[in-house]
Short mmCIF file of C-alpha atoms in Angstrom, two decimals:
data_model
loop_
_atom_site.label_atom_id
_atom_site.label_comp_id
_atom_site.label_asym_id
_atom_site.label_seq_id
_atom_site.Cartn_x
_atom_site.Cartn_y
_atom_site.Cartn_z
CA MET P 259 41.71 -45.11 -18.65
CA LYS P 260 38.46 -46.66 -18.46
CA ARG P 261 39.74 -49.68 -19.94
CA ASN P 262 42.51 -49.75 -17.91
CA LEU P 263 39.94 -49.10 -14.96
CA LEU P 264 37.84 -52.25 -15.83
CA ALA P 265 40.94 -54.49 -16.59
CA SER P 266 42.53 -53.71 -12.96
CA ALA P 267 39.06 -54.20 -11.30
CA LEU P 268 38.76 -57.56 -13.23
CA LEU P 269 42.35 -58.63 -12.04
CA VAL P 270 41.00 -57.60 -8.67
CA MET P 271 38.31 -59.77 -8.76
CA SER P 272 39.60 -62.88 -10.48
CA LEU P 273 42.51 -63.32 -8.03
CA SER P 274 40.00 -62.62 -4.83
CA ALA P 275 38.64 -66.91 -6.34
CA PHE P 276 42.74 -67.23 -4.97
CA GLY P 277 43.66 -68.95 -1.46
CA TRP P 278 45.20 -67.37 1.88
CA GLY P 279 46.53 -64.32 0.61
CA GLN P 280 51.01 -63.70 0.40
CA LYS P 281 51.03 -63.92 4.23
CA GLY P 282 49.34 -66.79 5.24
CA HIS P 283 51.15 -69.44 1.71
CA ASP P 284 54.08 -67.76 3.24
CA THR P 285 53.94 -67.86 6.83
CA THR P 286 52.38 -71.99 6.06
CA ALA P 287 55.73 -72.57 3.84
CA TYR P 288 58.11 -71.30 6.43
CA ILE P 289 56.52 -73.86 9.24
CA ALA P 290 57.18 -76.53 7.08
CA GLU P 291 60.40 -76.00 6.13
CA LYS P 292 61.21 -75.93 9.88
CA HIS P 293 59.38 -79.03 10.31
CA LEU P 294 61.28 -80.83 7.50
CA THR P 295 63.93 -83.36 8.18
CA PRO P 296 67.22 -83.43 7.04
CA THR P 297 66.88 -85.52 4.94
CA THR P 298 63.82 -84.15 3.27
CA ARG P 299 65.19 -80.48 3.21
CA ALA P 300 67.90 -82.40 0.53
CA ALA P 301 65.40 -83.65 -1.85
CA VAL P 302 63.37 -80.52 -1.57
CA ASP P 303 66.45 -78.17 -2.25
CA SER P 304 67.43 -80.96 -4.45
CA ILE P 305 64.08 -80.75 -6.73
CA LEU P 306 64.01 -76.12 -6.18
CA GLU P 307 67.74 -75.91 -7.44
CA GLY P 308 68.08 -74.11 -4.29
CA ARG P 309 65.02 -72.00 -4.10
CA SER P 310 63.00 -71.82 -0.76
CA MET P 311 59.51 -73.28 -0.18
CA VAL P 312 58.53 -69.78 0.54
CA TYR P 313 59.99 -67.75 -2.29
CA TRP P 314 57.70 -70.52 -4.61
CA ALA P 315 54.92 -70.17 -2.28
CA ASN P 316 52.72 -67.60 -4.11
CA TRP P 317 53.67 -69.15 -7.74
CA LEU P 318 49.99 -70.82 -8.27
CA ASP P 319 47.89 -67.60 -7.52
CA ASN P 320 49.61 -65.35 -10.01
CA ALA P 321 50.70 -68.86 -12.97
CA SER P 322 47.32 -70.12 -12.95
CA HIS P 323 45.80 -66.99 -14.48
CA THR P 324 48.14 -68.09 -17.33
CA PRO P 325 47.78 -69.62 -20.54
CA ALA P 326 50.93 -72.25 -19.61
CA TYR P 327 48.70 -73.06 -16.44
CA ALA P 328 45.41 -72.23 -16.86
CA TYR P 329 44.76 -76.03 -16.18
CA THR P 330 45.69 -75.49 -12.13
CA LYS P 331 42.88 -73.19 -11.75
CA THR P 332 39.94 -75.18 -10.00
CA TRP P 333 43.07 -76.73 -8.11
CA HIS P 334 43.03 -74.19 -5.38
CA TYR P 335 39.94 -75.06 -3.74
CA LYS P 336 36.99 -77.98 -3.31
CA ASN P 337 33.40 -76.86 -3.63
CA VAL P 338 30.92 -79.29 -0.73
CA ASP P 339 27.66 -77.15 -1.17
CA LYS P 340 25.56 -77.09 1.83
CA GLY P 341 23.77 -80.21 3.06
CA GLU P 342 25.82 -82.34 0.65
CA ARG P 343 28.39 -84.92 2.28
CA TYR P 344 31.70 -85.00 1.24
CA GLU P 345 32.07 -88.75 -0.07
CA GLU P 346 29.30 -87.27 -1.81
CA ALA P 347 29.70 -84.08 -3.19
CA GLN P 348 29.56 -83.91 -7.38
CA ALA P 349 33.69 -84.07 -8.48
CA ASN P 350 34.91 -81.28 -10.87
CA PRO P 351 35.84 -82.69 -13.84
CA ALA P 352 38.59 -80.34 -13.94
CA GLY P 353 40.79 -81.67 -10.85
CA ASP P 354 40.42 -80.03 -7.49
CA ALA P 355 42.77 -78.98 -4.45
CA VAL P 356 42.74 -82.78 -3.44
CA VAL P 357 42.55 -84.49 -5.68
CA ALA P 358 45.85 -81.61 -6.96
CA ILE P 359 47.64 -82.84 -3.55
CA LYS P 360 47.22 -86.43 -4.74
CA HIS P 361 47.98 -86.07 -7.86
CA MET P 362 51.38 -84.01 -6.81
CA LEU P 363 53.01 -87.00 -4.55
CA GLU P 364 52.26 -89.71 -7.59
CA VAL P 365 54.01 -87.30 -9.59
CA LEU P 366 56.95 -86.42 -6.68
CA SER P 367 57.19 -90.31 -6.00
CA ASN P 368 57.32 -91.78 -9.38
CA PRO P 369 61.39 -92.02 -9.87
CA ASP P 370 60.76 -92.23 -13.54
CA GLN P 371 58.93 -88.80 -13.56
CA PRO P 372 61.43 -86.11 -15.69
CA PHE P 373 62.90 -83.32 -13.37
CA ASP P 374 60.75 -80.65 -14.55
CA GLU P 375 57.24 -82.00 -14.16
CA LYS P 376 58.51 -83.37 -10.21
CA GLN P 377 59.25 -79.61 -9.51
CA LEU P 378 56.63 -77.77 -11.10
CA ALA P 379 54.72 -80.46 -8.61
CA MET P 380 56.35 -79.25 -5.33
CA LYS P 381 55.65 -75.98 -6.95
CA ILE P 382 51.68 -77.05 -6.38
CA LEU P 383 51.81 -78.78 -3.70
CA VAL P 384 53.43 -76.48 -1.67
CA HIS P 385 50.43 -73.99 -2.62
CA VAL P 386 47.59 -76.12 -2.50
CA THR P 387 47.86 -77.73 0.71
CA GLY P 388 47.59 -74.12 1.90
CA ASP P 389 44.68 -73.44 -0.30
CA LEU P 390 43.09 -76.62 1.22
CA HIS P 391 43.88 -75.18 5.33
CA MET P 392 41.78 -71.78 3.93
CA PRO P 393 38.20 -72.50 5.34
CA LEU P 394 36.26 -71.00 2.00
CA HIS P 395 38.16 -72.59 -0.41
CA MET P 396 36.18 -75.48 0.87
CA GLY P 397 32.85 -73.40 0.84
CA HIS P 398 30.01 -73.70 -1.13
CA ALA P 399 30.02 -73.84 -5.56
CA THR P 400 26.07 -71.81 -4.68
CA ASP P 401 28.24 -68.40 -3.87
CA LEU P 402 32.25 -69.31 -5.29
CA GLY P 403 33.84 -69.93 -1.67
CA GLY P 404 31.94 -66.39 0.13
CA ASN P 405 32.75 -64.83 -3.46
CA ARG P 406 28.91 -63.85 -3.81
CA ILE P 407 28.17 -62.93 -0.17
CA THR P 408 29.26 -59.46 0.38
CA VAL P 409 29.64 -57.86 4.36
CA LYS P 410 30.84 -54.50 6.17
CA TYR P 411 34.18 -55.46 6.96
CA PHE P 412 34.89 -52.19 9.50
CA GLY P 413 31.77 -50.43 6.85
CA ARG P 414 32.90 -51.25 3.81
CA ASP P 415 31.38 -53.90 0.91
CA GLN P 416 33.52 -56.94 0.75
CA ASN P 417 33.13 -60.26 -0.11
CA LEU P 418 33.35 -63.15 2.47
CA HIS P 419 35.81 -64.66 0.54
CA SER P 420 38.12 -61.94 0.11
CA ILE P 421 38.41 -60.85 3.42
CA TRP P 422 39.22 -64.49 4.64
CA ASP P 423 42.13 -63.92 2.07
CA SER P 424 44.25 -60.88 3.79
CA ALA P 425 41.65 -58.91 5.98
CA LEU P 426 41.53 -60.78 8.68
CA PRO P 427 44.53 -62.52 8.95
CA GLU P 428 46.21 -58.48 8.75
CA SER P 429 43.87 -57.35 11.02
CA ALA P 430 44.46 -60.28 12.81
CA HIS P 431 48.75 -59.52 13.41
CA LYS P 432 50.44 -56.82 11.95
CA TRP P 433 53.41 -59.93 11.43
CA GLY P 434 55.61 -60.33 8.87
CA TYR P 435 55.64 -64.64 7.80
CA THR P 436 58.84 -65.11 10.13
CA GLU P 437 57.20 -63.31 12.88
CA TRP P 438 53.69 -65.72 12.46
CA ALA P 439 56.17 -68.34 12.15
CA GLU P 440 57.38 -68.05 15.58
CA GLN P 441 54.43 -67.47 17.78
CA ILE P 442 52.73 -70.10 16.62
CA ASP P 443 54.19 -72.64 15.56
CA ARG P 444 55.07 -73.40 19.09
CA VAL P 445 53.98 -77.04 19.49
CA SER P 446 55.25 -80.25 21.81
CA LEU P 447 56.60 -83.10 19.27
CA ASP P 448 52.82 -85.41 20.40
CA GLU P 449 51.13 -82.46 19.82
CA ALA P 450 52.42 -81.95 16.08
CA LYS P 451 51.94 -85.89 15.69
CA ALA P 452 48.25 -85.41 16.47
CA LEU P 453 47.89 -82.45 14.63
CA VAL P 454 49.23 -84.05 11.36
CA ALA P 455 47.40 -87.29 11.97
CA GLY P 456 45.06 -88.84 9.51
CA SER P 457 44.05 -88.60 5.55
CA ILE P 458 43.80 -85.29 3.33
CA ASP P 459 40.37 -86.14 2.68
CA ASP P 460 40.05 -85.93 6.80
CA TRP P 461 42.15 -82.65 6.51
CA ALA P 462 39.75 -81.07 4.19
CA LYS P 463 36.37 -82.56 6.09
CA GLU P 464 38.24 -80.54 9.04
CA THR P 465 37.95 -77.33 6.80
CA ILE P 466 35.09 -78.11 5.67
CA SER P 467 33.52 -77.54 8.78
CA ILE P 468 35.10 -74.56 9.66
CA ALA P 469 33.69 -73.32 6.90
CA ASP P 470 30.13 -74.02 7.20
CA ALA P 471 30.95 -71.90 11.00
CA VAL P 472 32.20 -69.53 8.64
CA TYR P 473 29.31 -69.32 7.33
CA ASP P 474 27.01 -69.64 9.83
CA TYR P 475 29.20 -66.51 11.64
CA PHE P 476 28.49 -64.27 7.98
CA PRO P 477 25.74 -64.24 6.83
CA ALA P 478 25.24 -61.87 4.00
CA GLY P 479 25.48 -57.97 5.33
CA ALA P 480 26.65 -58.70 8.48
CA GLN P 481 29.12 -55.79 9.94
CA VAL P 482 32.34 -57.56 11.37
CA SER P 483 34.59 -55.11 13.28
CA TYR P 484 37.02 -55.79 16.40
CA ASN P 485 35.18 -58.46 17.89
CA ASP P 486 34.32 -60.52 14.85
CA VAL P 487 37.92 -60.43 14.25
CA ALA P 488 39.25 -60.68 18.41
CA TYR P 489 37.24 -64.20 17.27
CA TRP P 490 38.07 -65.88 14.62
CA THR P 491 42.21 -65.12 14.89
CA PRO P 492 42.43 -68.62 16.87
CA PHE P 493 41.02 -70.24 13.55
CA ILE P 494 43.51 -68.04 11.21
CA GLU P 495 46.02 -69.35 13.41
CA GLN P 496 45.30 -73.28 13.69
CA GLN P 497 44.82 -72.86 9.65
CA PHE P 498 48.59 -71.70 8.87
CA LEU P 499 50.32 -73.52 11.33
CA VAL P 500 48.20 -77.22 10.44
CA GLY P 501 49.02 -76.41 7.17
CA GLY P 502 52.66 -75.77 7.63
CA LEU P 503 52.57 -78.65 9.54
CA ARG P 504 50.64 -80.95 7.59
CA LEU P 505 52.97 -80.12 4.37
CA ALA P 506 56.09 -80.84 6.29
CA HIS P 507 54.48 -84.58 6.76
CA LEU P 508 53.77 -85.38 3.69
CA LEU P 509 57.19 -84.10 2.22
CA ASN P 510 58.46 -86.48 5.25
CA THR P 511 56.61 -88.99 4.17
CA LEU P 512 57.27 -88.89 1.21
CA TYR P 513 61.54 -88.43 1.22
CA ASP P 514 62.33 -89.40 4.80
CA PRO P 515 62.40 -93.76 4.90
CA GLU P 516 63.13 -92.78 8.98
CA TYR P 517 60.79 -89.95 9.56
CA ASN P 518 57.56 -92.83 10.48
CA LYS P 519 59.35 -95.13 12.45
#
């Protein structure tokens, strides 16, 4: 019995190292699906053999815990410690979220890559693009992206990373992923174009700036309650939205020659 409880506790601890919760990844993937051009949608459907991006949105969080895909564990985040410049942060030799996204795009764009490698790259790209927009996935190595920072969330001890994974989004809105998308994906074409501008590195830096604000706002022992949920909800909505728009942008750029004309 004790062994089973210990195993369960370790599983929860390890899962807390990964991405948005399921709702966040589903929402990001669904928004992306809504913004694919017909040409891109056909290409994505072919690679995923009819399954949607939402279907695979959370796959990597589980797969990274298996021996076959353990090499992807570091691909969910990129650490930039306090005081470090993005360009000078020490690279993780096992890879990170930014490196992973760029590599998956290379695989998908290479006509000589086998089909199964392209399918795997698509599944990883869908997930990690969501992770890139979760602030604490661009957090500090010294505290494991907030996993070592304990706060009081409505009176209960939780680590800062875990409340950003799921607790804050779930407290913000009790919506399914389609409701999230319906409510936040309401920008004009010009606004959407502005939100997807820049490079993958630019997007990472943008998330890092939000992470810096999160760290300043939530010191160890902070009491997190209703006012804090209200304050951070617009940031969560923004990151879900831009994650989806940017994922669609990457895929449209890759598969539709008419997209950027």
